[in-house]
mmCIF file of C-alpha atoms and ligand atoms in Angstrom:
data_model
loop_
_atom_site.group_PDB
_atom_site.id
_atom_site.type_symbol
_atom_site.label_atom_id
_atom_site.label_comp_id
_atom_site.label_asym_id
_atom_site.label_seq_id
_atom_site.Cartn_x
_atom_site.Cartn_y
_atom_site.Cartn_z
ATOM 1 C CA UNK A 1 0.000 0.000 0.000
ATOM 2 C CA UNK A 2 1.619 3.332 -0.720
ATOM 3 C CA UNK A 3 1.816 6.237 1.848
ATOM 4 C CA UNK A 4 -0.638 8.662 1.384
ATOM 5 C CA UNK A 5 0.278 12.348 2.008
ATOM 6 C CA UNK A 6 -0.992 15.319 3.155
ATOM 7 C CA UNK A 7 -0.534 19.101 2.349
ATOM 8 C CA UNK A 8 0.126 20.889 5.128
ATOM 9 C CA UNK A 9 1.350 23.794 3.570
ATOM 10 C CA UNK A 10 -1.617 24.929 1.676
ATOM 11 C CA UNK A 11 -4.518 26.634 3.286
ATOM 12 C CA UNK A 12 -7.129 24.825 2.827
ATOM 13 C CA UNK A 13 -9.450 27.923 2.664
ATOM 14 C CA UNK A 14 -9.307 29.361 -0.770
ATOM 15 C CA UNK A 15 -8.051 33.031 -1.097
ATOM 16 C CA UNK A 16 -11.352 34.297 -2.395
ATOM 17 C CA UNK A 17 -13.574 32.424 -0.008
ATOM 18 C CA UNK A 18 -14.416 35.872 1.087
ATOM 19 C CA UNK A 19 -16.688 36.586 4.712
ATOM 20 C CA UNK A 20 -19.432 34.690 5.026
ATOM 21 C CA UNK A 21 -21.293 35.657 8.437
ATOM 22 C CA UNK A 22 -22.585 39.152 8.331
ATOM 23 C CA UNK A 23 -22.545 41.581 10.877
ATOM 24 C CA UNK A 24 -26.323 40.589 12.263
ATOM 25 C CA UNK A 25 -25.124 36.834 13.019
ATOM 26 C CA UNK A 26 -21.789 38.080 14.321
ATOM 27 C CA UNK A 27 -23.186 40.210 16.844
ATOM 28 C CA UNK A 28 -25.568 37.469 17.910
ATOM 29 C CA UNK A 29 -22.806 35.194 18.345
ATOM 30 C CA UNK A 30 -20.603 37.959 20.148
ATOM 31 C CA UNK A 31 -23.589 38.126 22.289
ATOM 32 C CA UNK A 32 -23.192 34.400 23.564
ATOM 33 C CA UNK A 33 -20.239 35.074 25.382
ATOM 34 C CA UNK A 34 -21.979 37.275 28.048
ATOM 35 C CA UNK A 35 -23.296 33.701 29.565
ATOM 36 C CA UNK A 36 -20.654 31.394 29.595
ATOM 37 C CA UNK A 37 -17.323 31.673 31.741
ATOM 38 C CA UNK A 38 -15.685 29.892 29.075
ATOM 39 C CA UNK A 39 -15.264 31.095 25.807
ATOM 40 C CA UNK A 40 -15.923 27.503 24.345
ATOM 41 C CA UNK A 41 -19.034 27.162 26.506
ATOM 42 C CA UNK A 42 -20.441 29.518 23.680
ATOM 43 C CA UNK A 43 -19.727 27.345 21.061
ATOM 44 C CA UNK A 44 -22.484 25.033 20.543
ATOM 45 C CA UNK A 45 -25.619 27.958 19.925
ATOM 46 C CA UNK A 46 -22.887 29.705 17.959
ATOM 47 C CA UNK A 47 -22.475 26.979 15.440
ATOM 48 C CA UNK A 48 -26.833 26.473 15.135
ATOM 49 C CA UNK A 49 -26.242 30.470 14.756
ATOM 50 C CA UNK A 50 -23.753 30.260 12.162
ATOM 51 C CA UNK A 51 -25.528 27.092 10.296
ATOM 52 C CA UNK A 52 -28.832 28.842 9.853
ATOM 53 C CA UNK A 53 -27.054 31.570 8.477
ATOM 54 C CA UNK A 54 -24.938 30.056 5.900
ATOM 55 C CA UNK A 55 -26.541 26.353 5.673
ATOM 56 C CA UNK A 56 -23.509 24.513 6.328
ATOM 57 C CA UNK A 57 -20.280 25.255 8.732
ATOM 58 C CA UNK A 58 -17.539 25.063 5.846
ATOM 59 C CA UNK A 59 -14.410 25.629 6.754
ATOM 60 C CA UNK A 60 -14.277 29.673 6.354
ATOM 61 C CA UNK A 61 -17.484 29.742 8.467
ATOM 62 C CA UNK A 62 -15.756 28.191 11.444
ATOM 63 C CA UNK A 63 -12.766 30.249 11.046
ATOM 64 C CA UNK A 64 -15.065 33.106 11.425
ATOM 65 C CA UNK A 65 -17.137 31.649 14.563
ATOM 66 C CA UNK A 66 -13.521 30.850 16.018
ATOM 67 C CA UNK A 67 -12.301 34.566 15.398
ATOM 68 C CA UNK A 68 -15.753 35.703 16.820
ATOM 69 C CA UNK A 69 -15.456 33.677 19.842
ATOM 70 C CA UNK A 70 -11.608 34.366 20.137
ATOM 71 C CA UNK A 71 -10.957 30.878 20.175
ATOM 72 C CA UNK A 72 -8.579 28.362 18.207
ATOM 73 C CA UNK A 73 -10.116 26.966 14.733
ATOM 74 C CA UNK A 74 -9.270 23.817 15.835
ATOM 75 C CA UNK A 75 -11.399 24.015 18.653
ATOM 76 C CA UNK A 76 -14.634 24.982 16.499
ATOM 77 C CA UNK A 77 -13.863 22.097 14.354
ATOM 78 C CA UNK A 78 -13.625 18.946 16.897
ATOM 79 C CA UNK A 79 -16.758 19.828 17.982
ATOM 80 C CA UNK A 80 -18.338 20.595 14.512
ATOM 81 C CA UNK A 81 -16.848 17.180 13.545
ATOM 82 C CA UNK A 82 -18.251 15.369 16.537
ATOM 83 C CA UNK A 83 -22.093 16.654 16.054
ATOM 84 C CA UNK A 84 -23.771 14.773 13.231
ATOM 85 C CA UNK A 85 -26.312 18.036 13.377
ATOM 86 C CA UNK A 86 -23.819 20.269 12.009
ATOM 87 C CA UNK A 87 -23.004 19.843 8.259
ATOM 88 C CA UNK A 88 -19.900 20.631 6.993
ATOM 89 C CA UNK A 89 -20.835 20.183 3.564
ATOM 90 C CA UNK A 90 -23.797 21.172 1.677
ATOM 91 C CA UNK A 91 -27.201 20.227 2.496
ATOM 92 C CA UNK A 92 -30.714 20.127 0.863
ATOM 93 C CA UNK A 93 -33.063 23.271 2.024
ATOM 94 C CA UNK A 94 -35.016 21.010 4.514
ATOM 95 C CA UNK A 95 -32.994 17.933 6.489
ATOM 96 C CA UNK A 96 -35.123 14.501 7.086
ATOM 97 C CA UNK A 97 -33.633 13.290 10.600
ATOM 98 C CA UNK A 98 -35.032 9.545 11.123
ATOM 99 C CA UNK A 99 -34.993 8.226 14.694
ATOM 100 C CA UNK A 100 -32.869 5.154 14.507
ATOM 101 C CA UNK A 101 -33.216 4.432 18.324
ATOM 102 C CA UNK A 102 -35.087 1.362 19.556
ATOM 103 C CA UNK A 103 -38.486 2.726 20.848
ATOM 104 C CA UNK A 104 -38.939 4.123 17.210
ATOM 105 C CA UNK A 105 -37.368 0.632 15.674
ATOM 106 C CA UNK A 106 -39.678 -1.129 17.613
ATOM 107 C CA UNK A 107 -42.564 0.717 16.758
ATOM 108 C CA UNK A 108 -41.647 0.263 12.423
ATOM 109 C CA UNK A 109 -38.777 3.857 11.957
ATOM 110 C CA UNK A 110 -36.849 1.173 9.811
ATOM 111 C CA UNK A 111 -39.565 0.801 7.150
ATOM 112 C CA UNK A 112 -40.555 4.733 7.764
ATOM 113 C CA UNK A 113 -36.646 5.294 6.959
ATOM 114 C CA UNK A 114 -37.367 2.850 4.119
ATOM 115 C CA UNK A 115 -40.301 4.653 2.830
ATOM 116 C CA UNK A 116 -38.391 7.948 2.775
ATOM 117 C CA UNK A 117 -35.583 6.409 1.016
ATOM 118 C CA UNK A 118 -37.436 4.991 -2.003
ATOM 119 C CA UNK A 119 -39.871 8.274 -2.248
ATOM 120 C CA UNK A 120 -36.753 10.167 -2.812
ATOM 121 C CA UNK A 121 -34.608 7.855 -4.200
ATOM 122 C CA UNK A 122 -31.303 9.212 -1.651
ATOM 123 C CA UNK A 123 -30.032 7.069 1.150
ATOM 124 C CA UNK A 124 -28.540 8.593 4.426
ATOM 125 C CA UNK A 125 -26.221 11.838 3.874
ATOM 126 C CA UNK A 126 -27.457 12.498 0.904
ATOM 127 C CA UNK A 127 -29.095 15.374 -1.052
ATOM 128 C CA UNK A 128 -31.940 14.689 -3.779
ATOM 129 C CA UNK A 129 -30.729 16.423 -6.969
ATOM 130 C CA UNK A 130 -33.079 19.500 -6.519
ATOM 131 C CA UNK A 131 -31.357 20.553 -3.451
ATOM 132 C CA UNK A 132 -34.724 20.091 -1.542
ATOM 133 C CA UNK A 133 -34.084 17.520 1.035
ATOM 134 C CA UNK A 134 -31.005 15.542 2.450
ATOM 135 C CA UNK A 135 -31.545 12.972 4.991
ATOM 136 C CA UNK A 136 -29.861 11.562 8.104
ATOM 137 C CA UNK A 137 -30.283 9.290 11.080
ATOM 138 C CA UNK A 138 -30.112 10.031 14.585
ATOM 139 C CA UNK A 139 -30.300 8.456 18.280
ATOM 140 C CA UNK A 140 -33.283 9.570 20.293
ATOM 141 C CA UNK A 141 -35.123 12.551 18.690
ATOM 142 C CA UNK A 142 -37.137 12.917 22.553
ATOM 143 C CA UNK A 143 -40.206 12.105 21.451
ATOM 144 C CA UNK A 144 -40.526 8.459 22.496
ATOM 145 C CA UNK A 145 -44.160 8.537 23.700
ATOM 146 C CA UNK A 146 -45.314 9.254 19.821
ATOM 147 C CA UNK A 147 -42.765 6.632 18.040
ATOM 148 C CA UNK A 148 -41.956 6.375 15.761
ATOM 149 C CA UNK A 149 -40.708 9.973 14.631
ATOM 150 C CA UNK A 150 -39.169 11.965 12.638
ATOM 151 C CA UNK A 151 -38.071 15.574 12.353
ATOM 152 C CA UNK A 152 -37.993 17.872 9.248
ATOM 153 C CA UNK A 153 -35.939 21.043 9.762
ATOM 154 C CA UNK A 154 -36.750 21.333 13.569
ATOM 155 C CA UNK A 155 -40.011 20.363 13.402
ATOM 156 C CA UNK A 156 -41.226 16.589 14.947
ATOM 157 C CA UNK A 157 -43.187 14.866 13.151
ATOM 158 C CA UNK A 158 -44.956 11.729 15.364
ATOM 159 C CA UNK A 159 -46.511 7.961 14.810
ATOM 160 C CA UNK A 160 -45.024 8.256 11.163
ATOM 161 C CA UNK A 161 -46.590 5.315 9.213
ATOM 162 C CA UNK A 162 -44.696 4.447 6.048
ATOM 163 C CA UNK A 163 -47.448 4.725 3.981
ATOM 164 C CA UNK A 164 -47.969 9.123 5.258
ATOM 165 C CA UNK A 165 -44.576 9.484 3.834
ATOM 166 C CA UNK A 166 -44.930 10.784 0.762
ATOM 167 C CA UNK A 167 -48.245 13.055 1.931
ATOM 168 C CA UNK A 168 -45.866 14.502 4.257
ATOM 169 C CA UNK A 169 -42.910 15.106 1.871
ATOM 170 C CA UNK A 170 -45.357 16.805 -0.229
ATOM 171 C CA UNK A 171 -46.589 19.406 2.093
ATOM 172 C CA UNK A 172 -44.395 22.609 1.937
ATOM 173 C CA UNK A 173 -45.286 23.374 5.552
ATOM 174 C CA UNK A 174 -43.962 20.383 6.502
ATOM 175 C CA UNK A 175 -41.023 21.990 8.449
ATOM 176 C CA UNK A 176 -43.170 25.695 9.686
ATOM 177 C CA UNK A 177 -42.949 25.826 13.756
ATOM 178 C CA UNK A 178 -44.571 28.204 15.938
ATOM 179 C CA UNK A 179 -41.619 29.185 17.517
ATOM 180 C CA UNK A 180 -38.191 28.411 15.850
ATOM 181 C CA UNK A 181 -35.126 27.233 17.875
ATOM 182 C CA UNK A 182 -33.557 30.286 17.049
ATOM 183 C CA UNK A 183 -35.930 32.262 19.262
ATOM 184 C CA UNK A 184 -34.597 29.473 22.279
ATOM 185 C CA UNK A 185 -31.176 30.573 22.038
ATOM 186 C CA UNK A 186 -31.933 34.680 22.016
ATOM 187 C CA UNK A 187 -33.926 34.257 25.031
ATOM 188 C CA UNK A 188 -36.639 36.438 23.086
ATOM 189 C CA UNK A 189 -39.757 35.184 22.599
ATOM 190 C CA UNK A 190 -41.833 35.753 19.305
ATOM 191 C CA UNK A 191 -44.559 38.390 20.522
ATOM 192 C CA UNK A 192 -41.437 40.473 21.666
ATOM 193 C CA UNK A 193 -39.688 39.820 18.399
HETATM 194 S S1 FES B 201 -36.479 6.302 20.308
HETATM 195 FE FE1 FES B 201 -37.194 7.523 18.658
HETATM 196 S S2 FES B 201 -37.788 9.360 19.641
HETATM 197 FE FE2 FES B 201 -36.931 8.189 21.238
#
């Protein structure tokens, strides 16, 4: 087997990668670091910040939550890397999370996983050629009671039966929420907005 290299000389950033977080999302994430006694302990909402903003956390994007947070890149990227909820690549407009865990197994989330699958045609990580959906799997989604489920954007969807798949893929409310996450981490709720 030959040795495989790697360039550790070239930035992986390309020169005109340019600034991708704009002042509003900057200042949001600035304003983290008022409630944590650790600069990292800001990370996490940062990144959700900084996703919803640009889509995906490339690398420029966590450069720019690392100089934000005045912490090391490398730090913003071993967590990044750790969280299958952060993309570091591109992803479709609205993300299919399956429950893979075994309340929602027992209760049929492989053949609801199945159904979403074949109506369409991507398997896990992947984006449908539109750009509209990419689906993943995940551990516990916290909504046991009302297996099996499955979220779309942030929003849980319960007792998925194979067979509501495709009504449900159709609907373009399918991912609307009365109150977005978003409105969890400002601490502002959406009649004060
Ligand atoms: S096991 Fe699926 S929501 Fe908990």
């Amino acid at each position: 087997m030959a040795w495989k290299s790697i360039d550790r000389q070239t930035d992986p950033i390309p020169e005109d990668a340019g600034t991708i977080l704009g002042t509003e999302a900057r200042a949001k994430i600035r304003g983290f670091l008022d409630r944590y006694e650790d600069k990292r302990g800001a990370l996490i909402p940062s990144l959700h910040v900084a996703q919803e903003t640009a889509g995906h956390l490339s690398l420029q994007v966590m450069k720019e939550v690392a100089e934000c947070l005045g912490i090391n890149p490398s730090d913003v990227l071993d967590t990044t890397s750790f969280y299958t909820h952060f993309w570091t690549h591109a992803r479709g407009k609205k993300v299919i999370v399956c429950c893979r865990s075994i309340t929602c197994q027992m209760m049929g989330g492989d053949k609801v996983l199945e159904a979403i699958k074949k109506e369409l045609g991507i398997d896990e990580h992947e984006t449908t050629p539109d750009g509209k959906y990419s689906l993943i799997t995940e551990e516990c989604l916290a909504g046991c009671d009302h297996a099996p489920c499955m979220l779309i954007n942030e929003k849980l969807h319960e007792r998925v039966k194979p067979e509501d798949v495709p009504r449900i893929l159709a609907d373009p409310d399918n991912d609307k929420l009365d109150v977005p996450r978003s409105y969890l981490y400002d601490g502002v709720g959406p009649e004060e907005k």
